[in-house]
GROMACS .gro file of C-alpha atoms in nm:
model
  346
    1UNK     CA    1   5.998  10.635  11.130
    2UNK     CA    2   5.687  10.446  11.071
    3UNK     CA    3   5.817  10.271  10.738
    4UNK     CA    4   6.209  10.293  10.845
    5UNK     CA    5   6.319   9.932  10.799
    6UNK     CA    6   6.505   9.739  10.574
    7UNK     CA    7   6.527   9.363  10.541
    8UNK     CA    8   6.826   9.322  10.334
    9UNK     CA    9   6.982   9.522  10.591
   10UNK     CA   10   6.872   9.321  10.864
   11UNK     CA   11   7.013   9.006  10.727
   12UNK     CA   12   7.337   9.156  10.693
   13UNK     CA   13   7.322   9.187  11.046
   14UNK     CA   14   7.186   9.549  11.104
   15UNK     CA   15   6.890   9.582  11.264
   16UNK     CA   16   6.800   9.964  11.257
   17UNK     CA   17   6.471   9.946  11.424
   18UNK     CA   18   6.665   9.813  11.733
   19UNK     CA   19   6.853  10.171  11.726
   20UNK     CA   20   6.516  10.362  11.751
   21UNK     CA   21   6.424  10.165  12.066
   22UNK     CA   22   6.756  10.201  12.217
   23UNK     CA   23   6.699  10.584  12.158
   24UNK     CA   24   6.324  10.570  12.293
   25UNK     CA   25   6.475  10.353  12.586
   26UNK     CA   26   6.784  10.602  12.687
   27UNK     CA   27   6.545  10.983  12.669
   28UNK     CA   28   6.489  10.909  13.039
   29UNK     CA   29   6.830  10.870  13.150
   30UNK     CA   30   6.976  11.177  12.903
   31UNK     CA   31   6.693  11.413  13.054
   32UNK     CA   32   6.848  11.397  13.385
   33UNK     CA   33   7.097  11.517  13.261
   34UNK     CA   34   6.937  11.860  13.106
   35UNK     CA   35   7.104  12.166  13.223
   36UNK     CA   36   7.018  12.535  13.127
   37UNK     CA   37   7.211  12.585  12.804
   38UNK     CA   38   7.062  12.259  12.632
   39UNK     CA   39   6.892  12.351  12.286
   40UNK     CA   40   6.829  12.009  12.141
   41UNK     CA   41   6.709  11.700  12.223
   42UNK     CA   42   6.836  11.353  12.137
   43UNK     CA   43   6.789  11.219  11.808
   44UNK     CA   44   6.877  11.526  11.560
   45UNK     CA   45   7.195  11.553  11.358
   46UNK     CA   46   7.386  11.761  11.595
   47UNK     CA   47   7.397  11.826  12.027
   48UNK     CA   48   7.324  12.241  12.062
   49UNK     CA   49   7.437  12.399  12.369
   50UNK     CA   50   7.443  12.764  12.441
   51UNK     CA   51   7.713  12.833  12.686
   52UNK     CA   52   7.659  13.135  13.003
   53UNK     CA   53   7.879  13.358  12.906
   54UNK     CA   54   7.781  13.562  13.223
   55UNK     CA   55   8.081  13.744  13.416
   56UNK     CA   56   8.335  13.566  13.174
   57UNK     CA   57   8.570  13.809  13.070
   58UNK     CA   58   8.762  13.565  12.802
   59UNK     CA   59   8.600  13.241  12.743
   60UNK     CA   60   8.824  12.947  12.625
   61UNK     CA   61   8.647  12.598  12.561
   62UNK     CA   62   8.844  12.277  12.706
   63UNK     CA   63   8.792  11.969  12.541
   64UNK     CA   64   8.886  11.634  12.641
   65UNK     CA   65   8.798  11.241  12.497
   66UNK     CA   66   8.866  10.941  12.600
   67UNK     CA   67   8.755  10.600  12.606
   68UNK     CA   68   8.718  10.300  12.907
   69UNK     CA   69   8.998  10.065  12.777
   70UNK     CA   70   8.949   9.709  12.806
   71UNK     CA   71   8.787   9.714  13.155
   72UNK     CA   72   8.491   9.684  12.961
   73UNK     CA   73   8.609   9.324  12.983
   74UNK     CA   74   8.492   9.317  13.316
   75UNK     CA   75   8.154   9.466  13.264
   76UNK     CA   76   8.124   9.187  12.977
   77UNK     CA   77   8.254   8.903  13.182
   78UNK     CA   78   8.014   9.010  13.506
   79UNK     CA   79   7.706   9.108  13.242
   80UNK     CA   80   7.676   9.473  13.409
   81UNK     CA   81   7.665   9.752  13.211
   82UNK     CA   82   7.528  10.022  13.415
   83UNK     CA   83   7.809  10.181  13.569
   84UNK     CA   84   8.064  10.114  13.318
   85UNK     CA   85   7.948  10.481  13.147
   86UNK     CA   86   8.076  10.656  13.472
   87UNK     CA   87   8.413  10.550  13.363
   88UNK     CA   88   8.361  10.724  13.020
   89UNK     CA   89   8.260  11.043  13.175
   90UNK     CA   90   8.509  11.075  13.440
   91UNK     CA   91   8.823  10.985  13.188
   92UNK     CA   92   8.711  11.344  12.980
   93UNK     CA   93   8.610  11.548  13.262
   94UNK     CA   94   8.827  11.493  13.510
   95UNK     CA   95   9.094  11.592  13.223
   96UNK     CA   96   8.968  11.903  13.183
   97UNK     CA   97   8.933  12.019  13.558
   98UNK     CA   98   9.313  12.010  13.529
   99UNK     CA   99   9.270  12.275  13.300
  100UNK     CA  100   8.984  12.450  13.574
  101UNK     CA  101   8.739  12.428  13.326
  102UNK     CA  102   8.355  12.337  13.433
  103UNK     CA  103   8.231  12.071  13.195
  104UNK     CA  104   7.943  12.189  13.005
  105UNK     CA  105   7.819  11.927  12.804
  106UNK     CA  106   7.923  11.532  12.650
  107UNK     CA  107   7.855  11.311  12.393
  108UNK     CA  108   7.915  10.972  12.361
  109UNK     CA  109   8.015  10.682  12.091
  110UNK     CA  110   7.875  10.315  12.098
  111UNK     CA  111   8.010  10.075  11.872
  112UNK     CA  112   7.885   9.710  11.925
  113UNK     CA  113   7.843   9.345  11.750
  114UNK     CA  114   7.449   9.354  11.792
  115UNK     CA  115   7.260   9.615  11.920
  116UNK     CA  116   7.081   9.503  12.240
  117UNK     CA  117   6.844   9.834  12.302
  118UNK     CA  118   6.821   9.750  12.691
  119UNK     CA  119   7.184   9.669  12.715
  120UNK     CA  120   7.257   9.995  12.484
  121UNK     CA  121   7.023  10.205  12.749
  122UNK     CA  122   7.185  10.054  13.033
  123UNK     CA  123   7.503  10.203  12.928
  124UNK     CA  124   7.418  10.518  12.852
  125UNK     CA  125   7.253  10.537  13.192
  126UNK     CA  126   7.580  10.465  13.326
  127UNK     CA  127   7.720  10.812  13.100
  128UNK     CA  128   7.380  11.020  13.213
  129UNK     CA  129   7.478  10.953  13.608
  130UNK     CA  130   7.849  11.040  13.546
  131UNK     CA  131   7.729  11.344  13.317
  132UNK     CA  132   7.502  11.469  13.617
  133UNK     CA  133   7.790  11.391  13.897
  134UNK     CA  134   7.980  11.657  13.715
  135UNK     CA  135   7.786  11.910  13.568
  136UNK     CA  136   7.764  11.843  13.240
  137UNK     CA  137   7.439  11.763  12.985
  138UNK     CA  138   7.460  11.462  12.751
  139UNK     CA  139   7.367  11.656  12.449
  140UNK     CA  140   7.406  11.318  12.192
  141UNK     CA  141   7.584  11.057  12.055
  142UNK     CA  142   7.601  10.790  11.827
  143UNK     CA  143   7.542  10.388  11.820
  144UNK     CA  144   7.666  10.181  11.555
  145UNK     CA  145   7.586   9.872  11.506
  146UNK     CA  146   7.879   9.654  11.378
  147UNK     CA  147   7.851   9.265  11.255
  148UNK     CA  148   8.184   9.068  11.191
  149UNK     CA  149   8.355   9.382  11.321
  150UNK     CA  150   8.241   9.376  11.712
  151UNK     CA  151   8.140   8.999  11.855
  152UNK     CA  152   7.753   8.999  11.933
  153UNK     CA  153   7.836   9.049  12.304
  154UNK     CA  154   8.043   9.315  12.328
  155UNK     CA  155   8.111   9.689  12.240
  156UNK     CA  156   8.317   9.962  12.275
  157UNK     CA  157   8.197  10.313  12.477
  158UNK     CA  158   8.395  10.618  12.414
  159UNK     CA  159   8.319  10.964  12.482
  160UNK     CA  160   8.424  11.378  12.371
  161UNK     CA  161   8.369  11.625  12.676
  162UNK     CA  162   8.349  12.024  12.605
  163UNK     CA  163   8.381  12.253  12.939
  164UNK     CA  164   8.472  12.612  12.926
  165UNK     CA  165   8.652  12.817  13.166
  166UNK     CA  166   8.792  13.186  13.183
  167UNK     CA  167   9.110  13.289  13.064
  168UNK     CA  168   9.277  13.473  13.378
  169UNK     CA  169   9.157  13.191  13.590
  170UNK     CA  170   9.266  12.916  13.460
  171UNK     CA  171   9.552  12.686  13.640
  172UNK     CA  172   9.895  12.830  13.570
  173UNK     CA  173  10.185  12.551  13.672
  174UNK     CA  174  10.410  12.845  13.630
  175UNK     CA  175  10.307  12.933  13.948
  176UNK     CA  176  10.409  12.678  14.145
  177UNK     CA  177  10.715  12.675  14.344
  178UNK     CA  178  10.957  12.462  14.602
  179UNK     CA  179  10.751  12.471  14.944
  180UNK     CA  180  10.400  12.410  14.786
  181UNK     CA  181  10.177  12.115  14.930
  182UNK     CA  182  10.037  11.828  14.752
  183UNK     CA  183   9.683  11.734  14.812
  184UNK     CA  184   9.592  11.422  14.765
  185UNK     CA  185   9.240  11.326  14.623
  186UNK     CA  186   9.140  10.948  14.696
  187UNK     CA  187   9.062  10.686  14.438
  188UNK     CA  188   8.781  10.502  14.428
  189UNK     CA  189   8.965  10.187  14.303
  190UNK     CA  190   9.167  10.111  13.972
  191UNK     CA  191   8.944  10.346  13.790
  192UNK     CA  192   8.986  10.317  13.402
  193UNK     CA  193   9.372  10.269  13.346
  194UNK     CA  194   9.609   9.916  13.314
  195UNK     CA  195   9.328   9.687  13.253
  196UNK     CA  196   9.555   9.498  13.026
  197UNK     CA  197   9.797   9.419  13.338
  198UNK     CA  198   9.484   9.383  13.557
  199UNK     CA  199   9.322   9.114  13.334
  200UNK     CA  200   9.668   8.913  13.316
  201UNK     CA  201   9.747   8.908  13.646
  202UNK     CA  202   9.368   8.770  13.799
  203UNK     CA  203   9.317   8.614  13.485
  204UNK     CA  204   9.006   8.718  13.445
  205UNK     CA  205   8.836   8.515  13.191
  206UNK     CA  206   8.889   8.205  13.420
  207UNK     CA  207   8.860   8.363  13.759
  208UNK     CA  208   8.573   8.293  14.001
  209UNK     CA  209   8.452   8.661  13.981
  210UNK     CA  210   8.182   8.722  14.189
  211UNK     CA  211   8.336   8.547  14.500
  212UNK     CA  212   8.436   8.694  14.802
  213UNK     CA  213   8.758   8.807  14.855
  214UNK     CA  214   8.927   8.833  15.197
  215UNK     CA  215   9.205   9.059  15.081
  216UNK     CA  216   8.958   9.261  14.933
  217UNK     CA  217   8.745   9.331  15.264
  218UNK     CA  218   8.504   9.049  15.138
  219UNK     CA  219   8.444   9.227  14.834
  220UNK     CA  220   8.449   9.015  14.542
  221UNK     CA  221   8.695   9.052  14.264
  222UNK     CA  222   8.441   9.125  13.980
  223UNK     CA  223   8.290   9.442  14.191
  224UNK     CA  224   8.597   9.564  14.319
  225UNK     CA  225   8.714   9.613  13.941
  226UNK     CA  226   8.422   9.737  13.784
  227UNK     CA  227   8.409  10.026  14.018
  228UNK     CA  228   8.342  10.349  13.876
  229UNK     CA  229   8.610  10.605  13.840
  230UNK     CA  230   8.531  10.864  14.066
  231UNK     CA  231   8.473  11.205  13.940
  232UNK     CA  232   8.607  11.506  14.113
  233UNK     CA  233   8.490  11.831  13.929
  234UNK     CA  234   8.267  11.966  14.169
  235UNK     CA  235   8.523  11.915  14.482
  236UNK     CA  236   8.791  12.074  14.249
  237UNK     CA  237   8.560  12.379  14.157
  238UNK     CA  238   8.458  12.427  14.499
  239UNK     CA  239   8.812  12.405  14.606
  240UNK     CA  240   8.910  12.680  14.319
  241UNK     CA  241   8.670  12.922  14.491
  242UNK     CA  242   8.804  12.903  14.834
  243UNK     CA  243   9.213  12.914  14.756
  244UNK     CA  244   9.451  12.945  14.485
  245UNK     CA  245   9.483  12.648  14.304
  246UNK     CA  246   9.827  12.622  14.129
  247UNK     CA  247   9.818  12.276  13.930
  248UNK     CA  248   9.609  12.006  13.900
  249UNK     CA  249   9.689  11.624  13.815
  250UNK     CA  250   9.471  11.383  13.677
  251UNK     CA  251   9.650  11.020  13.795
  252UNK     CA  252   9.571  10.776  13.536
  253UNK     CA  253   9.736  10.529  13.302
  254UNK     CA  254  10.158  10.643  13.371
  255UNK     CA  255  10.046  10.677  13.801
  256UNK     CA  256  10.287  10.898  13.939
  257UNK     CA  257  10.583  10.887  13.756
  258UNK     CA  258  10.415  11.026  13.441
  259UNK     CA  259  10.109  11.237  13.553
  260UNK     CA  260  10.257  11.438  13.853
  261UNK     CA  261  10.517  11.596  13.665
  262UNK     CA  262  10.268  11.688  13.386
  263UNK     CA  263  10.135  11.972  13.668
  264UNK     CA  264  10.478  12.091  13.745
  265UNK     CA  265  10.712  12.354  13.586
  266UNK     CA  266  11.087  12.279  13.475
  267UNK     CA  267  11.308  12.234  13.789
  268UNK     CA  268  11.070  12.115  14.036
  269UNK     CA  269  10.959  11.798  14.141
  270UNK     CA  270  10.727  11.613  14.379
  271UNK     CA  271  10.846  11.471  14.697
  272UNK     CA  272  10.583  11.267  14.811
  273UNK     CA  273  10.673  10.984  15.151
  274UNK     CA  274  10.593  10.608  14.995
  275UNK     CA  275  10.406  10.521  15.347
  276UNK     CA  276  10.149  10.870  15.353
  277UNK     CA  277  10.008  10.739  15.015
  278UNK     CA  278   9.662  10.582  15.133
  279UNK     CA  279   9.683  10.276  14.925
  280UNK     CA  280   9.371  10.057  14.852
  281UNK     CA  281   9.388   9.691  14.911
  282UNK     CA  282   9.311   9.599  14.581
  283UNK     CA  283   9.630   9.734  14.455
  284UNK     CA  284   9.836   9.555  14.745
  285UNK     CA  285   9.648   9.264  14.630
  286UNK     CA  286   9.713   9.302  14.279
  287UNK     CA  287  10.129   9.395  14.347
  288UNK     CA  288  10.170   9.012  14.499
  289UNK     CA  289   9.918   8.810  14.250
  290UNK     CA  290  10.148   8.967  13.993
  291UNK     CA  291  10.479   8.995  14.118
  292UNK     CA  292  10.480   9.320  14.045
  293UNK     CA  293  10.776   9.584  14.161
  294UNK     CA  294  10.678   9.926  14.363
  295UNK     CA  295  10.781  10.123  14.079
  296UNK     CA  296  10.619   9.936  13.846
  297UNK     CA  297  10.280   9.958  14.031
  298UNK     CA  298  10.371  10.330  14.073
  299UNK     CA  299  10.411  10.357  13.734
  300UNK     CA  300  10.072  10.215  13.610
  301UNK     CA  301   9.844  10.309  13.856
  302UNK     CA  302   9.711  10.561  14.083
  303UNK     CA  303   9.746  10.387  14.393
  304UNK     CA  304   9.493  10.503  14.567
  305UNK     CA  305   9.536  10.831  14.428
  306UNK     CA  306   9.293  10.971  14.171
  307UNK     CA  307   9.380  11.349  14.160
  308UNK     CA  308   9.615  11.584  14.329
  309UNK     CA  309   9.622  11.976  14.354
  310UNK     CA  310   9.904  12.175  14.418
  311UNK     CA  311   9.859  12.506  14.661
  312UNK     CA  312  10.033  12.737  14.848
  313UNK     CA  313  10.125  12.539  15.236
  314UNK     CA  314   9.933  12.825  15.452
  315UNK     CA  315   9.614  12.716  15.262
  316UNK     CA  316   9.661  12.335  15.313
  317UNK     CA  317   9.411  12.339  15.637
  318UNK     CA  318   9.147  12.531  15.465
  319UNK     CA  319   9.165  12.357  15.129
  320UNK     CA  320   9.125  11.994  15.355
  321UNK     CA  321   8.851  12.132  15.505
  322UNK     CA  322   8.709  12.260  15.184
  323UNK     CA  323   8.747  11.931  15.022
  324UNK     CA  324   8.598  11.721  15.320
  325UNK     CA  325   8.245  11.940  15.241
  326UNK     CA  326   8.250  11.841  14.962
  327UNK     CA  327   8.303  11.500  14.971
  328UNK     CA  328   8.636  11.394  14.969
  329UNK     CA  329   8.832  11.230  15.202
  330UNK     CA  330   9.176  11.475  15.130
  331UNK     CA  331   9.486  11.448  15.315
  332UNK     CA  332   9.852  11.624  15.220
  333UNK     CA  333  10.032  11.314  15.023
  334UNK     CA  334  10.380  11.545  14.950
  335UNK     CA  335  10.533  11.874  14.916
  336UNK     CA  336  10.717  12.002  14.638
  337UNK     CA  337  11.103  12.085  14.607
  338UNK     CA  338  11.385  12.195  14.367
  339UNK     CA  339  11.490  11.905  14.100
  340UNK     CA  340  11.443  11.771  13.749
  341UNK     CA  341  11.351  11.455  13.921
  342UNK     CA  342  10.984  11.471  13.861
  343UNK     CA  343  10.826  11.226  14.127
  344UNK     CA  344  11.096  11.163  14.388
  345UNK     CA  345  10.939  10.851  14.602
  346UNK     CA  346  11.133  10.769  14.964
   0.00000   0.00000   0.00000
């Protein structure tokens, strides 16, 4: 690409040698991500992957895509762009768990005012650490450079997940029935979902935020918000091994009230005690800045809940314990019972 440059280009706005150091910078960060099946490396016209088709009976491929919403705000407004592609990853793969499919590999999309190579590899070092916390190879993606469409400082990060998963072991809802448990899967914060609220309510843009904040455990505001979604695929897959898994729920933008019932069959709902849901401060915090009702915060964000899996009540012990190797503080949030209530919250 010795002679690849164009002025007129340029002073359009479009600087396309800054895309071939933002590749150069971001090869270290995608080759941690290498797995077996990788064919190709970054830079060609298309991500290969050759899957393991190895003691798959009937392979189906899961795909999921998804974007970070405007909580890239906060990564603007705080100038850190590192972790903010964590939030990409975990929005697509912890989608397709709920399927039980492992993610295999991701790609993702840049779009931004001015292409900043460090800034650019900052981010995607952000997507390699969420691709290698579950599994899955960044096999390529795209950066476009955008003048008068994108201001200079910011961008937008989006991202298209492909995991695979056999056909006679994939989650069936169908299966679940009244007397089941709920297992509750902690949050790491807000994760990715009602930013828009969020930014209202602390009005961001004018807040202080890197001070501390007592409500927040002395965390500051800025820190608190930014933190990475957390990503639960390899818990979920170890828990698959060890019990049946019935249904899996992925609690993002909707909370409760309209990503429970999505793992539930006609005629059942979830019955779930308001006080044994573990909720984070932040959201406490958030409820009286806002004025915000219970069922409103209920309804728009996880709580303190990221994920919740549905299994038979003998195995609730064992799939705690399973859980708690892995990683993850889990506790039984709710059982489920007959009704077309969906979420019933006492």
């Amino acid at each position: 690409m010795k002679n690849s440059r164009s002025d007129a280009y340029a002073a359009s706005g479009v600087d396309i040698t800054a895309g071939y150091q933002a590749v150069k910078l971001m090869k270290e960060h995608v080759a941690r991500t290498t797995t077996e099946g990788v064919m190709s490396d970054v830079g060609g016209f298309g991500g290969l992957f050759a899957p393991d088709m190895k003691g798959v009976e009937e392979p189906v491929l899961v795909s999921g895509t998804d974007g970070v919403g405007t909580k890239l705000k906060l990564a603007f407004l705080m100038d850190k762009h590192d972790t903010i592609g964590i939030d990409c990853v975990a929005m697509c793969v912890n989608d397709i768990i709920c399927c039980g499919a492992k993610p295999l590999f991701f790609l993702d999309y840049i779009a931004c005012g001015k292409n900043y190579p460090e800034r650019i590899a900052q981010i995607v070092s952000g997507v390699a650490e969420g691709c290698v916390q579950s599994g899955a190879a960044l096999i390529g993606g795209e950066t476009a450079e955008m003048p008068g469409f994108y201001d200079e400082e910011e961008y937008d990060l989006a991202g298209f997940a492909v995991g695979m998963a056999d056909k006679s072991k994939m989650l069936d809802k169908s299966s679940v029935k009244a007397g089941d448990v709920i297992i509750a899967l902690p949050s790491s914060g807000v994760h990715s979902n009602g930013f828009s609220l969020v930014r209202k309510v602390f009005d961001v843009e004018n807040a202080d935020l890197k001070a501390p904040v007592d409500r927040l455990d002395g965390a500051s505001l800025g820190e608190t918000l930014l933190t990475p979604t957390k990503i639960y695929v390899k818990p979920v897959l170890a828990l698959m091994d060890k019990v049946q898994v019935k249904s899996v729920a992925h609690i993002t933008g909707g909370g409760f009230y309209e990503n429970i019932p999505r793992s539930l069959p006609e005629g059942l709902s979830a019955k779930i005690k308001k006080e044994d849901v573990r909720v984070l401060p932040i959201f406490d915090y958030l409820a009286e800045a806002g004025d915000i009702s219970e069922h409103d915060m209920f309804n728009t964000f996880n709580m303190g809940v990221g994920m919740i899996c549905v299994i038979d009540a003998e195995d609730a012990y064992e799939a705690i314990s399973c859980l708690g190797e892995n990683g993850e503080d889990a506790y039984i949030l709710g059982e489920i019972v007959e009704g077309s209530e969906g979420v019933i919250l006492w």
